[in-house]
Amino acid sequence: MNLKSKDLLGLRDLSAEEISHILETAKTMKLVLASKNKKTPHLQGKSIITLFYENSTRTRLSFELASKYMSASAANISASSSSVSKGETLIDTGKTIDMMGADVIIIRHPMSGAPHLLSKNVSASVINAGDGMNEHPTQALLDMFTIQEKKGRLQGLKVALIGDIYHSRVARSNIWGLLKMGAEVCVAGPATLLPPDIERTGVKVYSTVQEALIEADVVMGLRIQLERQKKGLFPSIREYSKFFGVDDKRLLLAKDDALLLHPGPVNRGVELSSSVVDGESSLINEQVTNGVAIRMALLYLLTRREQH
Amino acid sequence: MKTLIKNGHIVDPKTKRNGVYDILIEEGRIKEIGSGFDEAGCDIIDASGMHVLPGLVDAHCHLRDPGYEYKEDIESGTQSAAMGGFTSIACMPNTNPVIDNEAVIKYVMDKGRQEGYVNVFPIGAITKGQKGEELAEIGEMKFAGAVAISDDGKPVKNSSLMKKALQYASMFDIAVISHSEDTDLSEEGVMNEGYRSTIMGLKGIPSAAESVAVAREVLLAEYTRTPVHIAHVSTEQSVDLIRNAKKRGVNVTCETCPHYFSITEDACEGFNTYAKVNPPLRTQRDVEAVIEGLRDGTIDIIATDHAPHHPDEKNVEFSLAASGLVGFETALPLAVTYLVIPGILTMEKLIEKMCVNPSALLGLNKGSLEVGRAADITIVDLNEEYTVDIEKFKSKSKNSPFNGFKLKGAVKYTIVDGVAVVREKVLL
């Protein structure tokens, strides 16, 4: 089956069938990663450009390696070192890249909607690697892949997202994706960090982390950005971690075989205690590997699509 | 020069006329209203099947002149206003330089007289440079021609200064138009705070940012016993506050804009910057409250808040896009389609809100079809349905969320001082 759109802007736009197809494809890609010779010809002759207006180590490297493992030509543009800092608009930058023959542009941008604007103005496929507070679809896809790999399904699982939901694009993408695949999603965080009317998406909202953790199959910690403290959203990191941090004791509330996820990088001792990060339930390292597999799958599906 | 408007259905609440009459215009003034006039030597306008209204008066628009002429200037702005049936418009002072002294007031009035297609009346700033620190020379501006004062675009943050502004302005009997917004509450918001901002991952402006500020203005006006006019009311809470204040006898008036009684925050879907405006588009509940406020008289005026922006300022990331919508050329059709046709307002009530009350607020001698008055007349076909095409706008800017909307109420003629500047929907 073909992905409907030339772009991957968010999980809000994808159907459950498309999500399943991507997860299936990623299974095959993971085998390539596990093999001794990590090289396939699937993207030979294809040009993949990452355009990052925000810092990132793992996501950018993940996309770059995914491209190179599949024999694509890959190049990076980061905002600070380019004409973007000279004030070039997003559309102009995008068109320039497009005109040089890019097949896929992977964009991370601090403002919600930037990938959408870009996609309307380039013929290349646009992958959203994180836009403002809106979506981070490849992260949610790798999270779902990780869960499905261990649990064999997504339907009916209770997934708890804990932390700064308000600012989290990872939370939003996961909410869209997991609900579409039939999981039960709940969120918990300080009242000042819960988005207005979030329950209208279909998630349950809890005001304490304990309530959210009870009988959870999956616990996902979200990063707290330390700068938020200055904006009066919460008084201190210590207070956040005391009331909302996930540690061994709180994790006992979840199911015995509960999975622990985090998009990384973890603020150890803040949203997750170190022992939980390094503990048996933690799949944080698996997530990283799965991230490459998911991105390989997406690049394959999007570039294969244009041949039709 | 004589003009005769024949067979039109006149709606003029001031003179209580509502029926078919002819209007004879001579030397730019209304000579007589009746029937059976001698047609010799007259330019005949056949208004059969159409409604003949006093020229519309817009109490709130942005002409961007001086300083931002790439978005709009007095010539293009008044052309756009004329196409929308407006014969008198009051322009806000957030230009560059700000209209905060006699010299810039005179500039706008002179340019308006020379290049304007309709009557242009400048609104002066409340504070120097709209900085919110010192009062501008309100007396001088009034005597130079300012019809109101406002820091629109921004609130006057310092409550003590606002109190003084209300007192000082009342001395000169000049209206104070308040852009009511608690900018701390609106923080970095770019659209209404609620479900839609949540699912779009955008920072929201809570409706409380407006209502908290409206409460302050209403209470200050009550305390000082001076009038205040609230600009662009968009929320249920604001309407309630003003309704209750009026019941208590507070001298508060207010206006809303067509986009607040017709569309909601859903128009932002897809990161549509053409729906980005301040105050932002709100929820259906707020829209209904605004409509009820219009119906029960809480809201006195419908103004356009015509706010042109260049495509380069809208064709960017949503958070970076300029806030504002053009409004002259869609205002009357939106009012007809969303208020008159559904029976919320009669045509008389609509004319009160778009002609009589704005004229009264600004101290103009406009808003009605009286013998001896300047012949400022709008002729509209309430039955003609058309599709909004922003490319056809006469404004330099096309930033409207109504492109493609099917609306009723096409402006056919706009007559200013007896001269038809728009004839059969064509600008002359």
mmCIF file of N, CA and C in Angstrom, chain B residues 75-141:
data_model
loop_
_atom_site.group_PDB
_atom_site.id
_atom_site.type_symbol
_atom_site.label_atom_id
_atom_site.label_comp_id
_atom_site.label_asym_id
_atom_site.label_seq_id
_atom_site.Cartn_x
_atom_site.Cartn_y
_atom_site.Cartn_z
ATOM 1 N N GLU B 75 -5.180 56.162 -0.292
ATOM 2 C CA GLU B 75 -5.885 56.007 -1.562
ATOM 3 C C GLU B 75 -6.471 54.602 -1.705
ATOM 4 N N SER B 76 -5.618 53.572 -1.541
ATOM 5 C CA SER B 76 -6.109 52.207 -1.747
ATOM 6 C C SER B 76 -7.101 51.812 -0.657
ATOM 7 N N GLY B 77 -6.841 52.264 0.552
ATOM 8 C CA GLY B 77 -7.743 51.931 1.662
ATOM 9 C C GLY B 77 -9.128 52.512 1.441
ATOM 10 N N THR B 78 -9.180 53.759 0.970
ATOM 11 C CA THR B 78 -10.502 54.352 0.756
ATOM 12 C C THR B 78 -11.191 53.750 -0.473
ATOM 13 N N GLN B 79 -10.395 53.292 -1.435
ATOM 14 C CA GLN B 79 -11.007 52.588 -2.573
ATOM 15 C C GLN B 79 -11.693 51.320 -2.087
ATOM 16 N N SER B 80 -10.967 50.609 -1.219
ATOM 17 C CA SER B 80 -11.503 49.377 -0.664
ATOM 18 C C SER B 80 -12.753 49.674 0.165
ATOM 19 N N ALA B 81 -12.692 50.759 0.950
ATOM 20 C CA ALA B 81 -13.837 51.131 1.781
ATOM 21 C C ALA B 81 -15.043 51.443 0.908
ATOM 22 N N ALA B 82 -14.792 52.171 -0.185
ATOM 23 C CA ALA B 82 -15.884 52.535 -1.082
ATOM 24 C C ALA B 82 -16.537 51.288 -1.662
ATOM 25 N N MET B 83 -15.731 50.308 -2.051
ATOM 26 C CA MET B 83 -16.279 49.060 -2.598
ATOM 27 C C MET B 83 -17.154 48.370 -1.568
ATOM 28 N N GLY B 84 -16.840 48.579 -0.307
ATOM 29 C CA GLY B 84 -17.614 47.934 0.753
ATOM 30 C C GLY B 84 -18.828 48.740 1.177
ATOM 31 N N GLY B 85 -19.025 49.909 0.557
ATOM 32 C CA GLY B 85 -20.189 50.718 0.885
ATOM 33 C C GLY B 85 -19.958 51.719 2.010
ATOM 34 N N PHE B 86 -18.688 51.889 2.415
ATOM 35 C CA PHE B 86 -18.397 52.843 3.480
ATOM 36 C C PHE B 86 -18.163 54.216 2.874
ATOM 37 N N THR B 87 -18.799 55.238 3.446
ATOM 38 C CA THR B 87 -18.590 56.591 2.946
ATOM 39 C C THR B 87 -17.796 57.434 3.937
ATOM 40 N N SER B 88 -17.697 56.969 5.170
ATOM 41 C CA SER B 88 -16.871 57.665 6.168
ATOM 42 C C SER B 88 -16.141 56.615 6.978
ATOM 43 N N ILE B 89 -14.831 56.816 7.152
ATOM 44 C CA ILE B 89 -14.059 55.839 7.926
ATOM 45 C C ILE B 89 -13.138 56.562 8.894
ATOM 46 N N ALA B 90 -12.960 55.960 10.068
ATOM 47 C CA ALA B 90 -12.078 56.532 11.081
ATOM 48 C C ALA B 90 -10.870 55.618 11.202
ATOM 49 N N CYS B 91 -9.681 56.187 10.971
ATOM 50 C CA CYS B 91 -8.495 55.332 10.910
ATOM 51 C C CYS B 91 -7.655 55.437 12.176
ATOM 52 N N MET B 92 -7.145 54.298 12.601
ATOM 53 C CA MET B 92 -6.410 54.181 13.854
ATOM 54 C C MET B 92 -4.992 54.750 13.735
ATOM 55 N N PRO B 93 -4.424 55.189 14.851
ATOM 56 C CA PRO B 93 -3.151 55.914 14.798
ATOM 57 C C PRO B 93 -1.875 55.082 14.854
ATOM 58 N N ASN B 94 -1.983 53.738 14.788
ATOM 59 C CA ASN B 94 -0.750 52.946 14.910
ATOM 60 C C ASN B 94 0.034 52.906 13.599
ATOM 61 N N THR B 95 0.319 54.115 13.104
ATOM 62 C CA THR B 95 1.069 54.270 11.873
ATOM 63 C C THR B 95 2.515 54.591 12.243
ATOM 64 N N ASN B 96 3.308 54.995 11.270
ATOM 65 C CA ASN B 96 4.692 55.344 11.549
ATOM 66 C C ASN B 96 5.076 56.604 10.785
ATOM 67 N N PRO B 97 5.108 57.772 11.404
ATOM 68 C CA PRO B 97 4.959 57.985 12.844
ATOM 69 C C PRO B 97 3.519 57.799 13.326
ATOM 70 N N VAL B 98 3.400 57.561 14.600
ATOM 71 C CA VAL B 98 2.077 57.414 15.230
ATOM 72 C C VAL B 98 1.327 58.738 15.103
ATOM 73 N N ILE B 99 0.011 58.661 14.958
ATOM 74 C CA ILE B 99 -0.777 59.888 14.884
ATOM 75 C C ILE B 99 -1.002 60.382 16.319
ATOM 76 N N ASP B 100 -0.014 61.075 16.870
ATOM 77 C CA ASP B 100 -0.135 61.518 18.261
ATOM 78 C C ASP B 100 0.042 63.028 18.409
ATOM 79 N N ASN B 101 -0.019 63.743 17.291
ATOM 80 C CA ASN B 101 0.078 65.201 17.385
ATOM 81 C C ASN B 101 -0.627 65.848 16.201
ATOM 82 N N GLU B 102 -0.806 67.138 16.317
ATOM 83 C CA GLU B 102 -1.546 67.913 15.322
ATOM 84 C C GLU B 102 -1.014 67.716 13.899
ATOM 85 N N ALA B 103 0.310 67.664 13.770
ATOM 86 C CA ALA B 103 0.914 67.617 12.433
ATOM 87 C C ALA B 103 0.495 66.361 11.680
ATOM 88 N N VAL B 104 0.530 65.199 12.355
ATOM 89 C CA VAL B 104 0.172 63.967 11.652
ATOM 90 C C VAL B 104 -1.337 63.912 11.412
ATOM 91 N N ILE B 105 -2.125 64.476 12.357
ATOM 92 C CA ILE B 105 -3.576 64.562 12.132
ATOM 93 C C ILE B 105 -3.824 65.337 10.839
ATOM 94 N N LYS B 106 -3.141 66.463 10.694
ATOM 95 C CA LYS B 106 -3.342 67.301 9.502
ATOM 96 C C LYS B 106 -2.913 66.548 8.246
ATOM 97 N N TYR B 107 -1.814 65.802 8.350
ATOM 98 C CA TYR B 107 -1.342 65.015 7.212
ATOM 99 C C TYR B 107 -2.444 64.076 6.732
ATOM 100 N N VAL B 108 -3.029 63.338 7.684
ATOM 101 C CA VAL B 108 -4.055 62.357 7.322
ATOM 102 C C VAL B 108 -5.271 63.058 6.740
ATOM 103 N N MET B 109 -5.662 64.176 7.348
ATOM 104 C CA MET B 109 -6.853 64.869 6.851
ATOM 105 C C MET B 109 -6.615 65.435 5.451
ATOM 106 N N ASP B 110 -5.434 66.014 5.243
ATOM 107 C CA ASP B 110 -5.128 66.567 3.917
ATOM 108 C C ASP B 110 -5.095 65.461 2.874
ATOM 109 N N LYS B 111 -4.370 64.381 3.194
ATOM 110 C CA LYS B 111 -4.258 63.296 2.224
ATOM 111 C C LYS B 111 -5.636 62.686 1.966
ATOM 112 N N GLY B 112 -6.418 62.608 3.037
ATOM 113 C CA GLY B 112 -7.769 62.076 2.884
ATOM 114 C C GLY B 112 -8.592 62.928 1.927
ATOM 115 N N ARG B 113 -8.473 64.236 2.079
ATOM 116 C CA ARG B 113 -9.230 65.133 1.198
ATOM 117 C C ARG B 113 -8.747 65.031 -0.235
ATOM 118 N N GLN B 114 -7.423 64.955 -0.418
ATOM 119 C CA GLN B 114 -6.876 64.954 -1.775
ATOM 120 C C GLN B 114 -7.038 63.623 -2.477
ATOM 121 N N GLU B 115 -6.739 62.528 -1.749
ATOM 122 C CA GLU B 115 -6.681 61.229 -2.430
ATOM 123 C C GLU B 115 -7.773 60.263 -2.020
ATOM 124 N N GLY B 116 -8.492 60.619 -0.949
ATOM 125 C CA GLY B 116 -9.472 59.659 -0.434
ATOM 126 C C GLY B 116 -10.692 59.546 -1.321
ATOM 127 N N TYR B 117 -11.171 58.331 -1.484
ATOM 128 C CA TYR B 117 -12.395 58.108 -2.242
ATOM 129 C C TYR B 117 -13.620 58.294 -1.348
ATOM 130 N N VAL B 118 -13.370 58.227 -0.043
ATOM 131 C CA VAL B 118 -14.456 58.421 0.918
ATOM 132 C C VAL B 118 -13.926 59.382 1.980
ATOM 133 N N ASN B 119 -14.784 59.771 2.921
ATOM 134 C CA ASN B 119 -14.368 60.694 3.985
ATOM 135 C C ASN B 119 -13.474 59.970 4.980
ATOM 136 N N VAL B 120 -12.309 60.577 5.260
ATOM 137 C CA VAL B 120 -11.363 59.964 6.189
ATOM 138 C C VAL B 120 -11.265 60.814 7.442
ATOM 139 N N PHE B 121 -11.456 60.190 8.602
ATOM 140 C CA PHE B 121 -11.368 60.897 9.880
ATOM 141 C C PHE B 121 -10.306 60.227 10.737
ATOM 142 N N PRO B 122 -9.268 60.975 11.136
ATOM 143 C CA PRO B 122 -8.216 60.338 11.923
ATOM 144 C C PRO B 122 -8.606 60.159 13.389
ATOM 145 N N ILE B 123 -8.149 59.047 13.960
ATOM 146 C CA ILE B 123 -8.236 58.812 15.403
ATOM 147 C C ILE B 123 -6.844 59.061 15.957
ATOM 148 N N GLY B 124 -6.736 59.882 16.993
ATOM 149 C CA GLY B 124 -5.423 60.168 17.566
ATOM 150 C C GLY B 124 -5.053 59.160 18.642
ATOM 151 N N ALA B 125 -3.780 59.125 18.987
ATOM 152 C CA ALA B 125 -3.344 58.197 20.025
ATOM 153 C C ALA B 125 -3.714 58.728 21.401
ATOM 154 N N ILE B 126 -3.853 57.814 22.367
ATOM 155 C CA ILE B 126 -4.091 58.227 23.746
ATOM 156 C C ILE B 126 -2.771 58.694 24.355
ATOM 157 N N THR B 127 -1.711 57.917 24.069
ATOM 158 C CA THR B 127 -0.411 58.239 24.663
ATOM 159 C C THR B 127 0.606 58.523 23.571
ATOM 160 N N LYS B 128 1.609 59.297 23.932
ATOM 161 C CA LYS B 128 2.643 59.678 22.952
ATOM 162 C C LYS B 128 3.302 58.421 22.405
ATOM 163 N N GLY B 129 3.338 58.318 21.085
ATOM 164 C CA GLY B 129 3.961 57.159 20.454
ATOM 165 C C GLY B 129 3.252 55.860 20.762
ATOM 166 N N GLN B 130 2.087 55.933 21.373
ATOM 167 C CA GLN B 130 1.345 54.751 21.849
ATOM 168 C C GLN B 130 2.214 53.934 22.811
ATOM 169 N N LYS B 131 3.097 54.645 23.501
ATOM 170 C CA LYS B 131 4.022 53.935 24.395
ATOM 171 C C LYS B 131 3.387 53.632 25.744
ATOM 172 N N GLY B 132 2.241 54.251 26.017
ATOM 173 C CA GLY B 132 1.571 53.963 27.271
ATOM 174 C C GLY B 132 2.183 54.672 28.459
ATOM 175 N N GLU B 133 2.937 55.746 28.204
ATOM 176 C CA GLU B 133 3.636 56.443 29.294
ATOM 177 C C GLU B 133 3.104 57.845 29.559
ATOM 178 N N GLU B 134 2.972 58.627 28.501
ATOM 179 C CA GLU B 134 2.497 60.018 28.694
ATOM 180 C C GLU B 134 1.310 60.277 27.782
ATOM 181 N N LEU B 135 0.393 61.110 28.261
ATOM 182 C CA LEU B 135 -0.745 61.459 27.419
ATOM 183 C C LEU B 135 -0.278 62.217 26.183
ATOM 184 N N ALA B 136 -0.910 61.937 25.059
ATOM 185 C CA ALA B 136 -0.641 62.707 23.839
ATOM 186 C C ALA B 136 -1.424 64.016 23.911
ATOM 187 N N GLU B 137 -1.161 64.905 22.991
ATOM 188 C CA GLU B 137 -1.828 66.219 23.025
ATOM 189 C C GLU B 137 -3.246 66.091 22.482
ATOM 190 N N ILE B 138 -4.093 65.606 23.370
ATOM 191 C CA ILE B 138 -5.438 65.238 22.970
ATOM 192 C C ILE B 138 -6.246 66.450 22.519
ATOM 193 N N GLY B 139 -6.137 67.559 23.248
ATOM 194 C CA GLY B 139 -6.884 68.766 22.907
ATOM 195 C C GLY B 139 -6.505 69.277 21.533
ATOM 196 N N GLU B 140 -5.208 69.380 21.286
ATOM 197 C CA GLU B 140 -4.728 69.869 19.991
ATOM 198 C C GLU B 140 -5.183 68.959 18.861
ATOM 199 N N MET B 141 -5.127 67.646 19.122
ATOM 200 C CA MET B 141 -5.519 66.711 18.068
ATOM 201 C C MET B 141 -7.005 66.858 17.771
#
